């Protein structure tokens, strides 16, 4: 008869030789002396760079509607800056007060359903279509150059009175639509580099809407009336479409106080429609007509950040150059998994654990080595491919969707953090599962596959959002370069590159998975027989 005895896990009884630093050095030496690991790591960096730069190989055959370089706002972001402008220079401080009695819209045939018909004149070949973010009001602009600093107070198609400045800042005032029976009185006051917007229902009682500080504002900025209108969003059989639209605003009274030039009002168009209203704007035209003591302005375009949609057609983003990060991530996952599973397969794990000062410390040392190597690969690759890809795309006729320097830095560093965290997750799963193929499959199925399904538009939008919130694929939000703004209508979905979580929130989800897997791996490593 055979008796089976319980066998306790192998434990080293010898004292640790050296501290954690020596253990870390040993793991690094082990990593750099395994040729397959080193070659795969180098290969991952090359793949990230080469695949990313392939996106710059095409040359844009410029035509009449070819995209040009987008204006850049004061914060470094790509912007729309196109509107009809009636203006005068203001020397020093001053105040401009207007009464807006109507804001109507007109769209091209087949457009406008998304905004719903709002009072507007349907001219020949057009239909009533006032965009919810059509704008009419007063603006202080540093210069007539697109992208220059500004502050404005305005009425909108469906969002009431707003105070906006420098493209990304938006403050809500009182809601409601404007009409001849219910005009809106607006006032913009300049005091140095501080611009304050006001609203009044009757001209006697004024309420502050918001304040903007514009450092470096010219002593003689251009100040006056403006009208603009982005395209109108409408549902289509395949998603959301955008129909060209223009807006017309009526200003009944205009009064000035302060250092005005006293000269005639100048009428012009700042920029062009920047892709937001297309050929319909060019066919209907834009301009201003003086009427009594006021003006009627017609215009199209927008004053807002570019976030996608028609304004970004033919424009490349930072993410376009990081497509290779998916292949690089999988290669680094293979390396990280092999760092532990190869020792189980060859029977060397007992030697490693016996030489180390503690089983958990061995796992931590392996995680630091693999994570640091992956971080270096991601950081170096992104630091090369992002700026080079942008400049080469511009040279080939594809302008970049410019982002602030802080955002570009976050994407570059985030590439390293994403690869490092994925490698630690793979190492932990390799420790738990002890099989390379199974662990690699688990990482790909939990991280890469959900991202591809969510962004390929094969799932309903709700399901795609869910995948990018609760799976490790949430970590890819760290690479998103274009922000979402409530005051800009676009298609905000995973299929167009927008994650449901903010960049650091998504990365936190991935870190939570890696921490849970690492904790489970440390517990099992201590309890199991080597």
Short mmCIF file of C-alpha atoms in Angstrom, two decimals:
data_model
loop_
_atom_site.label_atom_id
_atom_site.label_comp_id
_atom_site.label_asym_id
_atom_site.label_seq_id
_atom_site.Cartn_x
_atom_site.Cartn_y
_atom_site.Cartn_z
CA UNK A 1 0.00 0.00 0.00
CA UNK A 2 1.28 3.46 -0.94
CA UNK A 3 0.89 6.37 1.41
CA UNK A 4 0.77 9.89 -0.01
CA UNK A 5 2.20 12.56 2.24
CA UNK A 6 1.42 16.24 1.97
CA UNK A 7 4.43 18.05 0.64
CA UNK A 8 5.12 21.56 1.88
CA UNK A 9 6.19 24.19 -0.65
CA UNK A 10 9.92 24.51 -1.12
CA UNK A 11 11.41 27.20 1.10
CA UNK A 12 14.97 28.34 1.16
CA UNK A 13 16.60 28.04 4.58
CA UNK A 14 19.74 29.79 3.54
CA UNK A 15 20.12 33.44 4.43
CA UNK A 16 19.68 35.91 1.63
CA UNK A 17 22.87 36.85 -0.10
CA UNK A 18 22.77 40.56 -0.65
CA UNK A 19 19.72 42.81 -0.53
CA UNK A 20 16.99 43.74 -2.96
CA UNK A 21 19.40 45.77 -5.08
CA UNK A 22 21.45 42.66 -5.79
CA UNK A 23 18.29 40.74 -6.66
CA UNK A 24 17.22 43.51 -9.03
CA UNK A 25 20.63 43.47 -10.68
CA UNK A 26 20.41 39.71 -11.09
CA UNK A 27 17.02 39.96 -12.82
CA UNK A 28 18.32 42.68 -15.13
CA UNK A 29 21.39 40.58 -15.97
CA UNK A 30 19.13 37.63 -16.69
CA UNK A 31 16.94 39.77 -18.96
CA UNK A 32 19.76 41.27 -21.03
CA UNK A 33 21.55 37.95 -21.49
CA UNK A 34 18.52 36.19 -23.03
CA UNK A 35 18.93 37.03 -26.70
CA UNK A 36 15.30 36.31 -27.64
CA UNK A 37 14.00 38.76 -25.06
CA UNK A 38 16.39 41.51 -26.12
CA UNK A 39 15.68 41.04 -29.83
CA UNK A 40 11.92 41.00 -29.26
CA UNK A 41 12.17 44.19 -27.18
CA UNK A 42 14.18 45.96 -29.87
CA UNK A 43 11.75 44.64 -32.46
CA UNK A 44 8.80 46.09 -30.55
CA UNK A 45 10.36 49.56 -30.68
CA UNK A 46 11.03 49.22 -34.41
CA UNK A 47 7.48 48.02 -35.07
CA UNK A 48 5.95 50.96 -33.19
CA UNK A 49 8.03 53.42 -35.19
CA UNK A 50 7.74 51.78 -38.61
CA UNK A 51 4.01 51.11 -38.46
CA UNK A 52 3.42 54.64 -37.20
CA UNK A 53 5.48 56.20 -39.95
CA UNK A 54 3.66 54.19 -42.61
CA UNK A 55 0.73 56.51 -41.91
CA UNK A 56 2.82 59.35 -43.31
CA UNK A 57 3.72 57.65 -46.57
CA UNK A 58 0.66 58.77 -48.55
CA UNK A 59 0.73 62.10 -50.36
CA UNK A 60 -2.46 64.18 -50.46
CA UNK A 61 -3.41 65.24 -53.96
CA UNK A 62 -4.56 68.74 -53.20
CA UNK A 63 -7.71 69.95 -54.87
CA UNK A 64 -10.00 72.88 -54.32
CA UNK A 65 -11.28 71.42 -51.06
CA UNK A 66 -7.98 70.01 -49.81
CA UNK A 67 -7.43 70.66 -46.12
CA UNK A 68 -5.02 73.40 -45.20
CA UNK A 69 -3.17 73.92 -41.98
CA UNK A 70 -5.64 74.51 -39.16
CA UNK A 71 -5.29 77.66 -37.06
CA UNK A 72 -3.78 77.20 -33.61
CA UNK A 73 -5.35 78.82 -30.57
CA UNK A 74 -3.56 80.47 -27.64
CA UNK A 75 -3.42 77.14 -25.79
CA UNK A 76 -1.81 75.27 -28.70
CA UNK A 77 -4.96 73.44 -29.81
CA UNK A 78 -6.26 73.33 -33.39
CA UNK A 79 -9.26 75.63 -33.74
CA UNK A 80 -12.01 76.83 -36.01
CA UNK A 81 -11.92 80.61 -36.23
CA UNK A 82 -14.30 81.80 -38.92
CA UNK A 83 -17.07 84.39 -38.65
CA UNK A 84 -18.56 87.53 -40.14
CA UNK A 85 -17.20 90.54 -38.29
CA UNK A 86 -18.25 94.21 -38.13
CA UNK A 87 -15.55 95.93 -36.12
CA UNK A 88 -13.58 98.99 -35.05
CA UNK A 89 -10.27 99.27 -33.20
CA UNK A 90 -10.54 100.09 -29.50
CA UNK A 91 -7.68 102.03 -27.95
CA UNK A 92 -7.39 101.30 -24.25
CA UNK A 93 -10.52 100.59 -22.24
CA UNK A 94 -14.11 100.79 -23.46
CA UNK A 95 -17.57 99.27 -23.56
CA UNK A 96 -19.77 98.04 -26.41
CA UNK A 97 -23.50 97.45 -25.86
CA UNK A 98 -25.89 95.89 -28.40
CA UNK A 99 -29.45 94.59 -28.60
CA UNK A 100 -29.90 91.30 -30.48
CA UNK A 101 -33.50 90.92 -31.68
CA UNK A 102 -33.27 87.76 -33.80
CA UNK A 103 -31.05 84.81 -34.71
CA UNK A 104 -32.24 82.66 -37.59
CA UNK A 105 -30.70 79.89 -39.65
CA UNK A 106 -30.74 78.44 -43.12
CA UNK A 107 -29.47 75.07 -44.28
CA UNK A 108 -28.87 73.18 -47.48
CA UNK A 109 -31.54 70.81 -48.83
CA UNK A 110 -31.38 67.56 -46.96
CA UNK A 111 -29.81 69.13 -43.89
CA UNK A 112 -30.85 70.56 -40.64
CA UNK A 113 -32.99 67.81 -39.22
CA UNK A 114 -30.72 67.37 -36.25
CA UNK A 115 -31.26 70.86 -34.92
CA UNK A 116 -34.93 70.90 -35.65
CA UNK A 117 -36.51 73.77 -37.54
CA UNK A 118 -36.10 77.00 -35.68
CA UNK A 119 -37.44 80.23 -36.93
CA UNK A 120 -35.34 80.93 -39.93
CA UNK A 121 -35.94 81.89 -43.44
CA UNK A 122 -35.85 79.08 -45.90
CA UNK A 123 -34.40 80.70 -48.93
CA UNK A 124 -34.09 79.28 -52.39
CA UNK A 125 -32.59 75.83 -52.26
CA UNK A 126 -32.52 75.94 -48.48
CA UNK A 127 -34.49 75.01 -45.39
CA UNK A 128 -34.86 76.42 -41.93
CA UNK A 129 -31.97 75.03 -39.88
CA UNK A 130 -30.60 77.02 -36.98
CA UNK A 131 -27.66 75.18 -35.49
CA UNK A 132 -27.90 74.85 -31.69
CA UNK A 133 -24.47 76.48 -31.41
CA UNK A 134 -25.04 79.24 -33.96
CA UNK A 135 -23.70 82.44 -32.39
CA UNK A 136 -24.39 86.16 -32.60
CA UNK A 137 -22.93 88.73 -30.25
CA UNK A 138 -19.97 90.95 -29.34
CA UNK A 139 -16.33 89.98 -29.48
CA UNK A 140 -12.99 91.51 -28.46
CA UNK A 141 -10.28 89.97 -30.65
CA UNK A 142 -6.56 90.60 -30.35
CA UNK A 143 -6.18 90.74 -34.14
CA UNK A 144 -7.88 89.58 -37.34
CA UNK A 145 -5.48 86.65 -37.53
CA UNK A 146 -7.11 83.25 -37.07
CA UNK A 147 -6.34 81.70 -33.72
CA UNK A 148 -5.65 85.00 -31.98
CA UNK A 149 -6.90 85.52 -28.43
CA UNK A 150 -10.47 86.72 -27.93
CA UNK A 151 -13.38 87.06 -25.51
CA UNK A 152 -17.06 87.24 -26.46
CA UNK A 153 -20.57 87.37 -25.07
CA UNK A 154 -23.32 86.02 -27.33
CA UNK A 155 -26.74 84.54 -27.88
CA UNK A 156 -26.89 81.01 -29.32
CA UNK A 157 -29.35 78.93 -31.29
CA UNK A 158 -30.39 76.68 -28.42
CA UNK A 159 -28.06 77.31 -25.45
CA UNK A 160 -29.03 80.77 -24.32
CA UNK A 161 -26.53 83.48 -23.52
CA UNK A 162 -22.87 82.41 -23.24
CA UNK A 163 -19.53 83.97 -22.38
CA UNK A 164 -16.68 82.30 -24.29
CA UNK A 165 -12.99 83.08 -24.66
CA UNK A 166 -9.84 81.62 -26.16
CA UNK A 167 -11.82 78.78 -27.81
CA UNK A 168 -11.90 76.29 -24.93
CA UNK A 169 -13.60 78.35 -22.20
CA UNK A 170 -17.38 78.52 -22.00
CA UNK A 171 -19.65 79.99 -19.28
CA UNK A 172 -23.42 79.67 -19.37
CA UNK A 173 -25.69 82.68 -18.92
CA UNK A 174 -29.49 82.78 -18.85
CA UNK A 175 -31.27 80.26 -21.13
CA UNK A 176 -33.90 80.99 -23.73
CA UNK A 177 -34.19 82.00 -27.36
CA UNK A 178 -33.99 85.47 -28.80
CA UNK A 179 -36.87 87.09 -30.75
CA UNK A 180 -38.19 90.56 -31.60
CA UNK A 181 -40.61 90.18 -28.68
CA UNK A 182 -37.80 89.08 -26.36
CA UNK A 183 -34.52 90.72 -27.46
CA UNK A 184 -31.27 90.15 -25.61
CA UNK A 185 -29.12 93.09 -24.53
CA UNK A 186 -25.42 92.26 -24.36
CA UNK A 187 -22.48 94.29 -23.11
CA UNK A 188 -18.75 93.66 -23.28
CA UNK A 189 -16.42 95.79 -21.17
CA UNK A 190 -12.65 95.94 -21.51
CA UNK A 191 -10.44 97.02 -18.59
CA UNK A 192 -6.81 96.32 -19.36
CA UNK A 193 -6.50 92.62 -20.14
CA UNK A 194 -9.75 91.79 -18.30
CA UNK A 195 -12.90 91.39 -20.40
CA UNK A 196 -16.30 91.14 -18.70
CA UNK A 197 -19.56 90.12 -20.35
CA UNK A 198 -23.00 91.25 -19.20
CA UNK A 199 -26.63 90.51 -20.01
CA UNK A 200 -29.74 92.59 -19.38
CA UNK A 201 -33.45 91.94 -20.01
CA UNK A 202 -34.36 95.62 -20.08
CA UNK A 203 -31.21 97.74 -20.39
CA UNK A 204 -31.46 98.98 -16.80
CA UNK A 205 -30.46 95.94 -14.74
CA UNK A 206 -27.28 94.21 -15.85
CA UNK A 207 -26.05 90.79 -14.75
CA UNK A 208 -22.48 89.61 -15.20
CA UNK A 209 -22.23 86.49 -17.37
CA UNK A 210 -18.49 85.89 -17.03
CA UNK A 211 -14.99 87.35 -16.96
CA UNK A 212 -11.94 86.52 -19.04
CA UNK A 213 -8.33 87.53 -18.55
CA UNK A 214 -6.37 87.73 -21.82
CA UNK A 215 -2.68 88.20 -20.99
CA UNK A 216 -0.83 90.17 -23.62
CA UNK A 217 -3.99 91.58 -25.21
CA UNK A 218 -3.15 94.29 -27.76
CA UNK A 219 -3.71 97.89 -26.73
CA UNK A 220 -5.80 98.32 -29.89
CA UNK A 221 -7.77 95.10 -30.37
CA UNK A 222 -10.58 94.77 -32.89
CA UNK A 223 -13.98 94.93 -31.17
CA UNK A 224 -17.42 94.58 -32.72
CA UNK A 225 -20.35 92.39 -33.75
CA UNK A 226 -20.11 88.87 -35.11
CA UNK A 227 -22.25 86.01 -36.43
CA UNK A 228 -21.20 82.44 -37.19
CA UNK A 229 -22.77 79.01 -37.48
CA UNK A 230 -21.33 75.48 -37.51
CA UNK A 231 -22.91 72.68 -39.49
CA UNK A 232 -26.11 71.10 -38.24
CA UNK A 233 -25.90 67.54 -36.92
CA UNK A 234 -28.57 65.11 -38.08
CA UNK A 235 -29.11 61.34 -37.73
CA UNK A 236 -28.49 59.23 -40.83
CA UNK A 237 -28.82 55.56 -41.65
CA UNK A 238 -25.18 55.01 -40.69
CA UNK A 239 -24.84 57.38 -37.73
CA UNK A 240 -24.64 61.15 -37.44
CA UNK A 241 -24.17 63.43 -40.42
CA UNK A 242 -23.52 67.16 -40.74
CA UNK A 243 -25.38 69.51 -43.06
CA UNK A 244 -24.05 72.97 -44.02
CA UNK A 245 -25.84 75.92 -42.43
CA UNK A 246 -25.57 79.67 -42.07
CA UNK A 247 -26.98 82.03 -39.44
CA UNK A 248 -28.32 85.57 -39.58
CA UNK A 249 -28.35 87.85 -36.56
CA UNK A 250 -30.10 91.19 -36.23
CA UNK A 251 -28.56 93.88 -34.00
CA UNK A 252 -31.03 96.72 -33.41
CA UNK A 253 -28.89 99.16 -31.45
CA UNK A 254 -25.16 99.62 -31.00
CA UNK A 255 -23.68 102.01 -28.42
CA UNK A 256 -20.04 102.74 -27.62
CA UNK A 257 -18.22 104.15 -24.62
CA UNK A 258 -14.47 104.65 -24.13
CA UNK A 259 -11.51 104.82 -26.46
CA UNK A 260 -13.14 104.11 -29.80
CA UNK A 261 -11.64 105.37 -33.04
CA UNK A 262 -14.81 107.13 -34.13
CA UNK A 263 -14.24 105.91 -37.67
CA UNK A 264 -16.59 103.85 -39.84
CA UNK A 265 -17.46 100.28 -39.03
CA UNK A 266 -15.40 97.80 -41.06
CA UNK A 267 -17.00 94.64 -42.41
CA UNK A 268 -15.10 91.46 -43.16
CA UNK A 269 -14.84 87.71 -42.82
CA UNK A 270 -12.32 86.30 -40.39
CA UNK A 271 -10.93 83.12 -41.91
CA UNK A 272 -13.24 80.90 -43.89
CA UNK A 273 -15.75 78.25 -42.94
CA UNK A 274 -12.94 75.82 -41.90
CA UNK A 275 -14.90 72.81 -43.10
CA UNK A 276 -17.89 73.47 -40.89
CA UNK A 277 -20.34 74.65 -43.55
CA UNK A 278 -18.81 73.72 -46.87
CA UNK A 279 -19.99 74.76 -50.30
CA UNK A 280 -23.33 76.04 -49.06
CA UNK A 281 -21.59 78.93 -47.34
CA UNK A 282 -19.75 79.85 -50.48
CA UNK A 283 -22.95 79.77 -52.56
CA UNK A 284 -25.06 81.87 -50.18
CA UNK A 285 -22.29 84.23 -49.16
CA UNK A 286 -21.89 86.13 -45.92
CA UNK A 287 -21.73 89.77 -44.95
CA UNK A 288 -23.35 92.64 -43.11
CA UNK A 289 -26.03 95.18 -43.93
CA UNK A 290 -26.46 98.41 -41.97
CA UNK A 291 -30.07 99.15 -40.99
CA UNK A 292 -30.85 102.30 -39.04
CA UNK A 293 -28.69 102.28 -35.95
CA UNK A 294 -27.91 98.59 -36.21
CA UNK A 295 -26.74 95.78 -38.48
CA UNK A 296 -27.90 92.48 -39.94
CA UNK A 297 -25.05 89.97 -40.20
CA UNK A 298 -24.98 86.63 -42.01
CA UNK A 299 -22.16 84.16 -41.53
CA UNK A 300 -20.98 80.60 -41.12
CA UNK A 301 -18.08 78.75 -39.57
CA UNK A 302 -17.34 78.51 -35.87
CA UNK A 303 -15.20 79.88 -33.07
CA UNK A 304 -14.28 76.73 -31.17
CA UNK A 305 -11.72 73.94 -30.81
CA UNK A 306 -11.54 71.36 -33.60
CA UNK A 307 -12.58 68.01 -32.14
CA UNK A 308 -13.47 65.97 -35.22
CA UNK A 309 -16.39 65.80 -37.59
CA UNK A 310 -16.33 67.79 -40.84
CA UNK A 311 -13.78 70.27 -39.54
CA UNK A 312 -11.19 67.51 -39.14
CA UNK A 313 -11.76 65.78 -42.47
CA UNK A 314 -8.40 64.88 -44.00
CA UNK A 315 -6.54 65.93 -40.86
CA UNK A 316 -4.35 63.56 -38.87
CA UNK A 317 -4.19 63.19 -35.11
CA UNK A 318 -1.42 62.11 -32.77
CA UNK A 319 -3.09 58.70 -32.39
CA UNK A 320 -2.60 58.00 -36.12
CA UNK A 321 1.12 57.61 -35.47
CA UNK A 322 0.72 55.25 -32.52
CA UNK A 323 -1.12 52.44 -34.32
CA UNK A 324 2.04 50.35 -34.05
CA UNK A 325 1.76 50.45 -30.26
CA UNK A 326 -0.70 47.54 -30.47
CA UNK A 327 1.85 45.24 -32.10
CA UNK A 328 4.59 46.52 -29.81
CA UNK A 329 2.41 45.88 -26.78
CA UNK A 330 1.80 42.25 -27.78
CA UNK A 331 5.52 41.67 -28.32
CA UNK A 332 6.36 43.11 -24.90
CA UNK A 333 3.61 41.03 -23.32
CA UNK A 334 5.27 37.93 -24.77
CA UNK A 335 8.60 38.98 -23.23
CA UNK A 336 7.10 39.80 -19.83
CA UNK A 337 5.21 36.53 -19.66
CA UNK A 338 8.30 34.54 -20.65
CA UNK A 339 10.31 36.12 -17.83
CA UNK A 340 8.42 33.89 -15.39
CA UNK A 341 6.94 31.05 -17.45
CA UNK A 342 10.32 30.15 -19.01
CA UNK A 343 11.67 29.47 -15.52
CA UNK A 344 8.73 27.20 -14.71
CA UNK A 345 9.13 25.39 -18.03
CA UNK A 346 12.87 24.80 -17.54
CA UNK A 347 12.68 24.02 -13.86
CA UNK A 348 14.76 27.02 -12.87
CA UNK A 349 12.18 28.75 -10.69
CA UNK A 350 13.33 26.89 -7.58
CA UNK A 351 16.87 28.18 -8.08
CA UNK A 352 15.62 31.75 -8.57
CA UNK A 353 13.48 31.64 -5.44
CA UNK A 354 16.23 30.03 -3.40
CA UNK A 355 18.69 32.76 -4.34
CA UNK A 356 16.28 35.57 -3.61
CA UNK A 357 15.59 37.26 -0.26
CA UNK A 358 11.85 36.51 -0.55
CA UNK A 359 9.42 35.20 -3.11
CA UNK A 360 7.39 38.40 -3.32
CA UNK A 361 10.61 40.39 -3.76
CA UNK A 362 11.58 38.19 -6.68
CA UNK A 363 8.28 39.00 -8.35
CA UNK A 364 8.70 42.72 -7.62
CA UNK A 365 12.21 42.67 -9.11
CA UNK A 366 10.95 40.98 -12.27
CA UNK A 367 8.12 43.51 -12.52
CA UNK A 368 10.52 46.45 -12.14
CA UNK A 369 12.82 45.12 -14.86
CA UNK A 370 10.12 44.23 -17.39
CA UNK A 371 8.06 47.31 -16.62
CA UNK A 372 11.04 49.65 -16.89
CA UNK A 373 12.14 48.14 -20.19
CA UNK A 374 8.59 48.42 -21.60
CA UNK A 375 8.30 52.02 -20.38
CA UNK A 376 11.59 52.94 -22.05
CA UNK A 377 10.48 51.32 -25.32
CA UNK A 378 7.14 53.12 -25.34
CA UNK A 379 8.56 56.49 -24.31
CA UNK A 380 11.42 56.45 -26.83
CA UNK A 381 9.26 55.17 -29.69
CA UNK A 382 6.49 57.71 -29.14
CA UNK A 383 9.01 60.53 -28.70
CA UNK A 384 10.38 59.69 -32.15
CA UNK A 385 7.26 58.84 -34.13
CA UNK A 386 4.88 61.58 -32.91
CA UNK A 387 6.87 64.71 -33.91
CA UNK A 388 8.42 63.11 -36.99
CA UNK A 389 5.06 61.75 -38.15
CA UNK A 390 3.43 65.13 -37.72
CA UNK A 391 6.04 67.03 -39.71
CA UNK A 392 6.13 64.42 -42.48
CA UNK A 393 2.32 64.37 -42.74
CA UNK A 394 2.24 68.14 -43.11
CA UNK A 395 4.91 67.94 -45.81
CA UNK A 396 2.77 65.39 -47.67
CA UNK A 397 -0.34 67.56 -47.54
CA UNK A 398 -2.02 66.15 -44.42
CA UNK A 399 -2.09 68.79 -41.65
CA UNK A 400 -1.95 67.73 -38.03
CA UNK A 401 -4.72 68.29 -35.53
CA UNK A 402 -2.53 70.35 -33.23
CA UNK A 403 -2.84 69.77 -29.48
CA UNK A 404 -1.38 71.67 -26.51
CA UNK A 405 2.21 70.69 -25.57
CA UNK A 406 1.00 69.24 -22.27
CA UNK A 407 -1.38 66.91 -24.12
CA UNK A 408 1.31 65.73 -26.51
CA UNK A 409 3.64 65.11 -23.56
CA UNK A 410 0.93 63.11 -21.80
CA UNK A 411 0.43 60.95 -24.90
CA UNK A 412 4.17 60.31 -25.30
CA UNK A 413 4.73 59.48 -21.63
CA UNK A 414 1.41 57.63 -21.57
CA UNK A 415 2.60 55.28 -24.30
CA UNK A 416 5.42 54.20 -22.00
CA UNK A 417 3.10 53.87 -19.01
CA UNK A 418 0.59 51.84 -21.02
CA UNK A 419 3.21 49.36 -22.23
CA UNK A 420 4.80 49.12 -18.78
CA UNK A 421 1.51 48.42 -17.01
CA UNK A 422 0.49 45.87 -19.65
CA UNK A 423 3.85 44.11 -19.16
CA UNK A 424 3.36 43.95 -15.39
CA UNK A 425 -0.14 42.56 -15.95
CA UNK A 426 1.29 39.92 -18.30
CA UNK A 427 4.02 38.98 -15.81
CA UNK A 428 1.45 38.57 -13.05
CA UNK A 429 -0.84 36.43 -15.21
CA UNK A 430 2.14 34.35 -16.28
CA UNK A 431 2.91 33.71 -12.60
CA UNK A 432 -0.68 32.73 -11.87
CA UNK A 433 -1.23 30.55 -14.97
CA UNK A 434 2.34 29.25 -15.48
CA UNK A 435 1.70 28.89 -19.22
CA UNK A 436 2.91 31.49 -21.72
CA UNK A 437 0.27 30.86 -24.37
CA UNK A 438 -2.58 31.04 -21.88
CA UNK A 439 -1.29 34.18 -20.18
CA UNK A 440 -0.63 35.98 -23.48
CA UNK A 441 -4.08 35.05 -24.73
CA UNK A 442 -5.63 36.36 -21.53
CA UNK A 443 -3.93 39.76 -21.92
CA UNK A 444 -4.82 40.07 -25.60
CA UNK A 445 -8.41 38.99 -24.98
CA UNK A 446 -8.81 41.34 -22.04
CA UNK A 447 -6.99 44.38 -23.37
CA UNK A 448 -6.48 44.45 -27.14
CA UNK A 449 -9.61 42.65 -28.34
CA UNK A 450 -12.10 44.88 -26.43
CA UNK A 451 -10.41 47.98 -27.83
CA UNK A 452 -10.59 46.71 -31.40
CA UNK A 453 -14.25 45.73 -31.03
CA UNK A 454 -15.16 49.08 -29.49
CA UNK A 455 -13.39 51.21 -32.09
CA UNK A 456 -14.34 49.17 -35.17
CA UNK A 457 -18.02 50.21 -34.90
CA UNK A 458 -19.19 46.58 -34.92
CA UNK A 459 -20.98 46.94 -31.58
CA UNK A 460 -23.70 49.33 -30.41
CA UNK A 461 -22.27 52.52 -28.95
CA UNK A 462 -23.44 51.62 -25.44
CA UNK A 463 -21.68 48.26 -25.58
CA UNK A 464 -18.51 49.90 -26.91
CA UNK A 465 -18.54 52.42 -24.06
CA UNK A 466 -19.02 49.61 -21.56
CA UNK A 467 -16.04 47.67 -22.92
CA UNK A 468 -13.80 50.72 -22.62
CA UNK A 469 -14.93 51.37 -19.06
CA UNK A 470 -14.71 47.97 -17.36
CA UNK A 471 -11.96 46.07 -19.21
CA UNK A 472 -8.19 46.66 -19.19
CA UNK A 473 -8.69 48.29 -22.61
CA UNK A 474 -9.72 51.40 -20.66
CA UNK A 475 -5.99 52.12 -20.39
CA UNK A 476 -5.86 53.14 -24.05
CA UNK A 477 -7.68 56.34 -23.04
CA UNK A 478 -4.24 57.57 -21.99
CA UNK A 479 -3.35 57.91 -25.68
CA UNK A 480 -6.36 60.06 -26.60
CA UNK A 481 -5.18 63.47 -27.75
CA UNK A 482 -8.43 65.23 -28.71
CA UNK A 483 -10.71 66.44 -25.95
CA UNK A 484 -14.47 66.59 -25.78
CA UNK A 485 -16.13 69.98 -25.37
CA UNK A 486 -19.79 70.44 -24.55
CA UNK A 487 -19.95 73.57 -26.70
CA UNK A 488 -18.80 71.71 -29.84
CA UNK A 489 -21.14 69.31 -31.63
CA UNK A 490 -19.37 66.25 -33.04
CA UNK A 491 -19.56 62.46 -33.02
CA UNK A 492 -18.12 61.54 -29.64
CA UNK A 493 -17.85 57.75 -29.74
CA UNK A 494 -15.16 55.06 -29.56
CA UNK A 495 -15.42 54.64 -33.33
CA UNK A 496 -14.21 58.22 -33.78
CA UNK A 497 -11.47 57.94 -31.16
CA UNK A 498 -13.25 59.23 -28.05
CA UNK A 499 -13.09 57.18 -24.87
CA UNK A 500 -15.90 57.22 -22.31
CA UNK A 501 -13.34 57.75 -19.52
CA UNK A 502 -10.86 60.58 -19.11
CA UNK A 503 -7.23 59.61 -19.88
CA UNK A 504 -6.06 59.14 -16.30
CA UNK A 505 -9.34 57.51 -15.26
CA UNK A 506 -8.95 54.90 -17.98
CA UNK A 507 -5.34 54.31 -17.00
CA UNK A 508 -6.45 53.85 -13.39
CA UNK A 509 -8.75 51.00 -14.51
CA UNK A 510 -5.81 49.25 -16.19
CA UNK A 511 -3.66 49.80 -13.11
CA UNK A 512 -6.37 48.25 -10.93
CA UNK A 513 -6.36 45.09 -13.07
CA UNK A 514 -2.56 44.93 -12.95
CA UNK A 515 -2.55 45.44 -9.16
CA UNK A 516 -5.17 42.73 -8.59
CA UNK A 517 -3.31 40.28 -10.83
CA UNK A 518 0.01 41.13 -9.19
CA UNK A 519 -1.45 40.65 -5.72
CA UNK A 520 -2.88 37.26 -6.69
CA UNK A 521 0.46 36.27 -8.23
CA UNK A 522 2.37 37.22 -5.07
CA UNK A 523 0.03 35.18 -2.86
CA UNK A 524 0.14 32.11 -5.11
CA UNK A 525 3.92 32.32 -5.49
CA UNK A 526 4.31 32.21 -1.70
CA UNK A 527 1.90 29.31 -1.25
CA UNK A 528 2.75 27.10 -4.20
CA UNK A 529 5.53 24.61 -4.51
CA UNK A 530 8.16 25.97 -6.85
#
